[in-house]
mmCIF file of C-alpha atoms in Angstrom:
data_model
loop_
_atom_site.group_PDB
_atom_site.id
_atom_site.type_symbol
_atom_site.label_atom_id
_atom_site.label_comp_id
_atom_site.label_asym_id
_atom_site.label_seq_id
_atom_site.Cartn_x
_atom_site.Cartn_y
_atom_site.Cartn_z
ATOM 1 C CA UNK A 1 -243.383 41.656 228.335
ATOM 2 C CA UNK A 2 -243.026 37.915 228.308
ATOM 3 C CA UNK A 3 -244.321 36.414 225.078
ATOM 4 C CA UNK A 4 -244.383 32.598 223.533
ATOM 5 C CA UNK A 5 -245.994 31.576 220.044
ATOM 6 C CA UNK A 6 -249.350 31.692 221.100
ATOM 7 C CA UNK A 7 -249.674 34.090 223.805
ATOM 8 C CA UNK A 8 -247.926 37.414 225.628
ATOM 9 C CA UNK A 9 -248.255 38.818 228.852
ATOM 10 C CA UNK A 10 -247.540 42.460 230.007
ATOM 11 C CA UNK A 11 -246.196 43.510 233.272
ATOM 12 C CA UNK A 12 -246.775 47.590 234.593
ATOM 13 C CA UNK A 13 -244.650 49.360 237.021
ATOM 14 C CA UNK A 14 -243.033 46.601 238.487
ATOM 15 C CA UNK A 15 -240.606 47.451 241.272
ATOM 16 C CA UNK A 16 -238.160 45.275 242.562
ATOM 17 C CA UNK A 17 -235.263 46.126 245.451
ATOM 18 C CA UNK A 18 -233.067 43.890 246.406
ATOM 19 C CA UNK A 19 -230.011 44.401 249.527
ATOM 20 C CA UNK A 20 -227.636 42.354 250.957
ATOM 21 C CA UNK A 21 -225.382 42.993 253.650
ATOM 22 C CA UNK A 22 -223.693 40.920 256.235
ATOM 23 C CA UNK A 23 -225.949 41.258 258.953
ATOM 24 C CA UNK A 24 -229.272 41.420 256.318
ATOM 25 C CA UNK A 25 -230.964 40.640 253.391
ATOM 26 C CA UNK A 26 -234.010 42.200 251.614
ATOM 27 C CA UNK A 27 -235.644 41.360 248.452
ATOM 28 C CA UNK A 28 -238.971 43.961 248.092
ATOM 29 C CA UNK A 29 -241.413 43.482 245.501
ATOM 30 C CA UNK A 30 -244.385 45.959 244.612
ATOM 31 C CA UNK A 31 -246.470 45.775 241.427
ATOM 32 C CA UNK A 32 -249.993 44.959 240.708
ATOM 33 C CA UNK A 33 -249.584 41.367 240.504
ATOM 34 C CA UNK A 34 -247.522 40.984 243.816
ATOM 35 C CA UNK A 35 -246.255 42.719 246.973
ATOM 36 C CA UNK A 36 -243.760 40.560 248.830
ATOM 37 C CA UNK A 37 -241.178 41.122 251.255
ATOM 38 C CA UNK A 38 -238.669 38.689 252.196
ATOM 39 C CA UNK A 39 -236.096 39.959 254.908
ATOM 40 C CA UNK A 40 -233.820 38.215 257.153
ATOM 41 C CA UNK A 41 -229.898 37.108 257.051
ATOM 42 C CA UNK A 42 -229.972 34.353 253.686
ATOM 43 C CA UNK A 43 -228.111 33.882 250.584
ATOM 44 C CA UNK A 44 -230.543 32.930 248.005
ATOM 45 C CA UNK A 45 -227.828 30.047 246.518
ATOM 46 C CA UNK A 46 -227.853 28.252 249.857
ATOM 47 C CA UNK A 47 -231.611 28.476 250.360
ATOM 48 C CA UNK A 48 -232.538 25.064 248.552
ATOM 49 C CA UNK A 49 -229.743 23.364 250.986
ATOM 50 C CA UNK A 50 -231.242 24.934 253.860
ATOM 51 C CA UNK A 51 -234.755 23.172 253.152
ATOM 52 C CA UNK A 52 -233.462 19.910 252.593
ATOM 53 C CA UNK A 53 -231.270 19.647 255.316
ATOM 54 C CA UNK A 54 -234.639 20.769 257.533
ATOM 55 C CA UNK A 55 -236.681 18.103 255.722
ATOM 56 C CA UNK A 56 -234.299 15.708 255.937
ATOM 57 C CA UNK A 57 -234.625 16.115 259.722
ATOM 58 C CA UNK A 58 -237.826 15.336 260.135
ATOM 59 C CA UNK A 59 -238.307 12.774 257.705
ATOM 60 C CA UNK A 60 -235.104 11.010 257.018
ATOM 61 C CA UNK A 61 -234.568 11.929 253.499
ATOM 62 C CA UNK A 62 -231.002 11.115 252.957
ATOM 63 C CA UNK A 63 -230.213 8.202 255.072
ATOM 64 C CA UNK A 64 -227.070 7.708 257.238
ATOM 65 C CA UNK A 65 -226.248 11.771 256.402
ATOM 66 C CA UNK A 66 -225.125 13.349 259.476
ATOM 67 C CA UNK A 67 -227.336 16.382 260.405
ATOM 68 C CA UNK A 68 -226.399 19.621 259.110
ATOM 69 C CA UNK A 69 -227.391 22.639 260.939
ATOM 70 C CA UNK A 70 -228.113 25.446 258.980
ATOM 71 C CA UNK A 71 -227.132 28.118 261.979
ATOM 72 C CA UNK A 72 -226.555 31.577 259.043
ATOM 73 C CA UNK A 73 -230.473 32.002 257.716
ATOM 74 C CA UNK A 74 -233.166 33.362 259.579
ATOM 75 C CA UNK A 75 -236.292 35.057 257.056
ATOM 76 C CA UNK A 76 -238.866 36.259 257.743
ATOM 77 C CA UNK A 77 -241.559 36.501 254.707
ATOM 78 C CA UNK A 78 -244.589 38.475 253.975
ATOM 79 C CA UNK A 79 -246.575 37.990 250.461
ATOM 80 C CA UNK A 80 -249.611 39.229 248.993
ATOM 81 C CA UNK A 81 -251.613 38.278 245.731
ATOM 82 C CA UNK A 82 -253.076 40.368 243.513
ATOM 83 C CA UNK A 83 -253.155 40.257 240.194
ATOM 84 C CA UNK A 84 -251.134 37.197 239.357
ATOM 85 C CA UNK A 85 -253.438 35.242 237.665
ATOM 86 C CA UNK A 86 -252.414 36.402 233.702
ATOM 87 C CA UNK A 87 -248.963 35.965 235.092
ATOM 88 C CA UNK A 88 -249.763 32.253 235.764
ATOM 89 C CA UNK A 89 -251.733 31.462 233.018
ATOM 90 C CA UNK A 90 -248.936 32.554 230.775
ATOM 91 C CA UNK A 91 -246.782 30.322 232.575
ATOM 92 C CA UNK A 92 -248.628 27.696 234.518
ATOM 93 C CA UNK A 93 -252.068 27.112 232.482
ATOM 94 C CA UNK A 94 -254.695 25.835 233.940
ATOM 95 C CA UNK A 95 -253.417 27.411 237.859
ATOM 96 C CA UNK A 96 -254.907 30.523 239.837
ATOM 97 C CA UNK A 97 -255.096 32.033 243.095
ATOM 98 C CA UNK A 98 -257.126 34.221 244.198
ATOM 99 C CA UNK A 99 -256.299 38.165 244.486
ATOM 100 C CA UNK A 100 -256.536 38.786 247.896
ATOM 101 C CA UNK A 101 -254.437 36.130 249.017
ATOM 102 C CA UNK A 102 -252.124 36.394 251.861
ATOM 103 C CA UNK A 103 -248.809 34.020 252.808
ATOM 104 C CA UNK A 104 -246.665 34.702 255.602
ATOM 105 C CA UNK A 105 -243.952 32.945 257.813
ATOM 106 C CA UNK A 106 -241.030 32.760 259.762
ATOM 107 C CA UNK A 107 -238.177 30.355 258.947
ATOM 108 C CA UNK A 108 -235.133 29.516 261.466
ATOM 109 C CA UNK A 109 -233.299 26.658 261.069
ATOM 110 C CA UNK A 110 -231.113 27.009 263.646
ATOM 111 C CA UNK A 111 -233.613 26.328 266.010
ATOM 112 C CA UNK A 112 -235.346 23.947 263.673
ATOM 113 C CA UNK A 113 -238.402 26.324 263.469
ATOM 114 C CA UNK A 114 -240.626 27.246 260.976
ATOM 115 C CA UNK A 115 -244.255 29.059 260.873
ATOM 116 C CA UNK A 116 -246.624 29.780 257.860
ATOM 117 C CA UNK A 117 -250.206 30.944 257.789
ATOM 118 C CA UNK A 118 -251.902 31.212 254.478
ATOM 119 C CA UNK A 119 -255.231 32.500 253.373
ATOM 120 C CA UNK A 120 -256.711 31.848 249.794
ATOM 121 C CA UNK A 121 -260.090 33.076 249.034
ATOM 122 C CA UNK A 122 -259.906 30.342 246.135
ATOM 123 C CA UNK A 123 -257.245 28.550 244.143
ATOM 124 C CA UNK A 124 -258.275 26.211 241.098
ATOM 125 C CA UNK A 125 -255.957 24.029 238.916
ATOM 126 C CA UNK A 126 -258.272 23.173 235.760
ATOM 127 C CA UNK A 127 -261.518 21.550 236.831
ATOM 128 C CA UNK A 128 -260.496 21.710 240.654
ATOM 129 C CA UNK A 129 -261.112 24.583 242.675
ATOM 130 C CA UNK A 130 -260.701 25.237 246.715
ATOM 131 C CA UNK A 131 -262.796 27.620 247.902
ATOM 132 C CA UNK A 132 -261.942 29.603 251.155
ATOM 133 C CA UNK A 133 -258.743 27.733 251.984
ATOM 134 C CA UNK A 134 -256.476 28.367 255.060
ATOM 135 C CA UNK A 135 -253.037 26.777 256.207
ATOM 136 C CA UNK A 136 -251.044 26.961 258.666
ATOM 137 C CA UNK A 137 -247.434 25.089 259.136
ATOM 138 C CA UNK A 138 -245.157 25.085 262.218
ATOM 139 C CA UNK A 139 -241.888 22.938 263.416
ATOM 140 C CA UNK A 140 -239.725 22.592 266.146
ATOM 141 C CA UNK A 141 -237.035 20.524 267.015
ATOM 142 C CA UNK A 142 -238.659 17.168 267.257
ATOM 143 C CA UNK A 143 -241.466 17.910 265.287
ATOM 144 C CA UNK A 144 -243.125 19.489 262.178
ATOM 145 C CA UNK A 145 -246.846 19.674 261.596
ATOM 146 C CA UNK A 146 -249.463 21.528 258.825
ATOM 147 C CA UNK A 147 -252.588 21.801 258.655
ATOM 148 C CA UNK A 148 -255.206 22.874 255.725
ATOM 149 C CA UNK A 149 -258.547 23.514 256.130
ATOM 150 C CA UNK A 150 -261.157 24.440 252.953
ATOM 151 C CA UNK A 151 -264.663 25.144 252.437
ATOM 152 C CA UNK A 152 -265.006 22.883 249.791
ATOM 153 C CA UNK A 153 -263.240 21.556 246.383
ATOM 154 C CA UNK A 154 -265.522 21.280 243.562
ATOM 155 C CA UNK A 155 -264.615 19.274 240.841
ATOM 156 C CA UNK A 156 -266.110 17.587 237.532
ATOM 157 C CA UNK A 157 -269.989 18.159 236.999
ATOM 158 C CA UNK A 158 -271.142 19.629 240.253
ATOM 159 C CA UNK A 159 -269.060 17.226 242.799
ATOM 160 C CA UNK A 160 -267.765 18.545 245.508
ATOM 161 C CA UNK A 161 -266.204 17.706 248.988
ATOM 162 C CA UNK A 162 -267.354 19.905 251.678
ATOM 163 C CA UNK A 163 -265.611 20.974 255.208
ATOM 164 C CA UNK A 164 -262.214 19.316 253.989
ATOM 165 C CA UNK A 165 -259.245 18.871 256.746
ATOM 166 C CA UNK A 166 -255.629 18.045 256.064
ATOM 167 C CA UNK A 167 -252.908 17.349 258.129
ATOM 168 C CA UNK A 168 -249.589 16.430 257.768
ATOM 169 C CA UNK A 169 -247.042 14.969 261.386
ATOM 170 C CA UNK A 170 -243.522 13.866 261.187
ATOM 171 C CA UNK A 171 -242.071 13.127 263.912
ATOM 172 C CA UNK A 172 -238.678 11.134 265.103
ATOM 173 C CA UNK A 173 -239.006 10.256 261.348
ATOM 174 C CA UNK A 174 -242.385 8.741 261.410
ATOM 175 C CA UNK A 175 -244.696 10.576 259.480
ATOM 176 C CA UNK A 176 -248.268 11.135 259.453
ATOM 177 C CA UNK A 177 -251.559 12.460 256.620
ATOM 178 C CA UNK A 178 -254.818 12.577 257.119
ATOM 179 C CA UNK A 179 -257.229 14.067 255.125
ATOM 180 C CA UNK A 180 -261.267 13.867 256.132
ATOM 181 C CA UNK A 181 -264.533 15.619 254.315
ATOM 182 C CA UNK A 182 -267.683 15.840 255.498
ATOM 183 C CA UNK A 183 -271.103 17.924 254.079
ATOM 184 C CA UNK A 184 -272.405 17.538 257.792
ATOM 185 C CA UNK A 185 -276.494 18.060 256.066
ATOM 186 C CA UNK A 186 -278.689 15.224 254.740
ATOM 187 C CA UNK A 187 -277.508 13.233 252.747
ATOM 188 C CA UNK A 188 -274.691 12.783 254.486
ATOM 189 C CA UNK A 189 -271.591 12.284 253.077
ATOM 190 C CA UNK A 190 -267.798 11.971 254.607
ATOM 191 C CA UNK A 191 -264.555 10.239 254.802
ATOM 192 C CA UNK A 192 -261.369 10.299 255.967
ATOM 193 C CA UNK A 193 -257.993 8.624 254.571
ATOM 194 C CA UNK A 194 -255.157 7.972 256.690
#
């Protein structure tokens, strides 16, 4: 049970495993809220270094650092949403996501490669909401790109931006976002920022 002054949340048959061994690592997590699996060879301290240093190749984060190759983590991650959104609420008001929703990816930064596809039937943050939203993210050496697509975000009192597209390049530390909307119907109505 997690409780504040105002407010308490209650969490059933939770499970959580956890392993680590030389040659792997596995964190499991089953209850109604989530199921996730994260396996692979990582140490959870070194993790945060690990996605800087990958960043920091694309986009030049830390300038004049010499590049670090992480060559010791490779994971390999599978979650799915369900009921998470009293979880969040109790901790991050005004956010959900959708049950139903589905992340999963590959990360290797030894080879400077990463992959994530993401599927959210919805996911609001107060008055914004994102209906039907999927992403996908990949990288290699040279380059790293994403890309989200969404039916529309709705917004204030009945606005909304329909067919919504953004992507994200950085390459050889020039970087890249777009983002473009269109209702393609009468009256029509678009845009696109660059």
């Amino acid at each position: 049970m997690f409780e504040k002054t105002d407010a308490y949340v209650q969490v059933y048959d939770l499970t959580l495993q956890a392993r680590n061994t030389p040659d792997a690592s596995l964190i499991r997590l089953r209850s109604d809220l989530v199921n996730a699996d994260i396996t692979g060879q990582y140490r959870l301290s070194q993790l945060p270094g690990s996605f800087r240093n990958m960043a920091d190749h694309y986009v030049d984060i830390y300038p004049l650092r010499e590049d670090y190759r992480d060559t010791s983590t490779f994971i390999s991650y599978d979650i799915q949403i369900g009921r998470l959104n009293p979880l969040l609420n109790f901790f991050f008001p005004g956010l959900l996501i959708a049950e139903g929703s589905l992340i999963r990816g590959k990360y290797n930064p030894a080879s400077y490669s990463h992959s994530l596809e993401a599927n959210f039937p919805q996911v609001a943050y107060n008055d914004f909401k994102w209906h039907h939203v999927l992403a996908d993210a990949s990288s290699s050496e040279s380059a790293f790109s994403a890309h989200l697509r969404a039916d529309s975000l709705c917004f204030g009192d009945g606005y909304s931006l329909e067919n919504q597209e953004l992507e994200f390049q950085a390459k050889e530390q020039d970087a890249h976002l777009s983002l473009h909307w269109s209702n393609d119907e009468l009256p029509l109505y678009s845009g696109l920022l660059s």
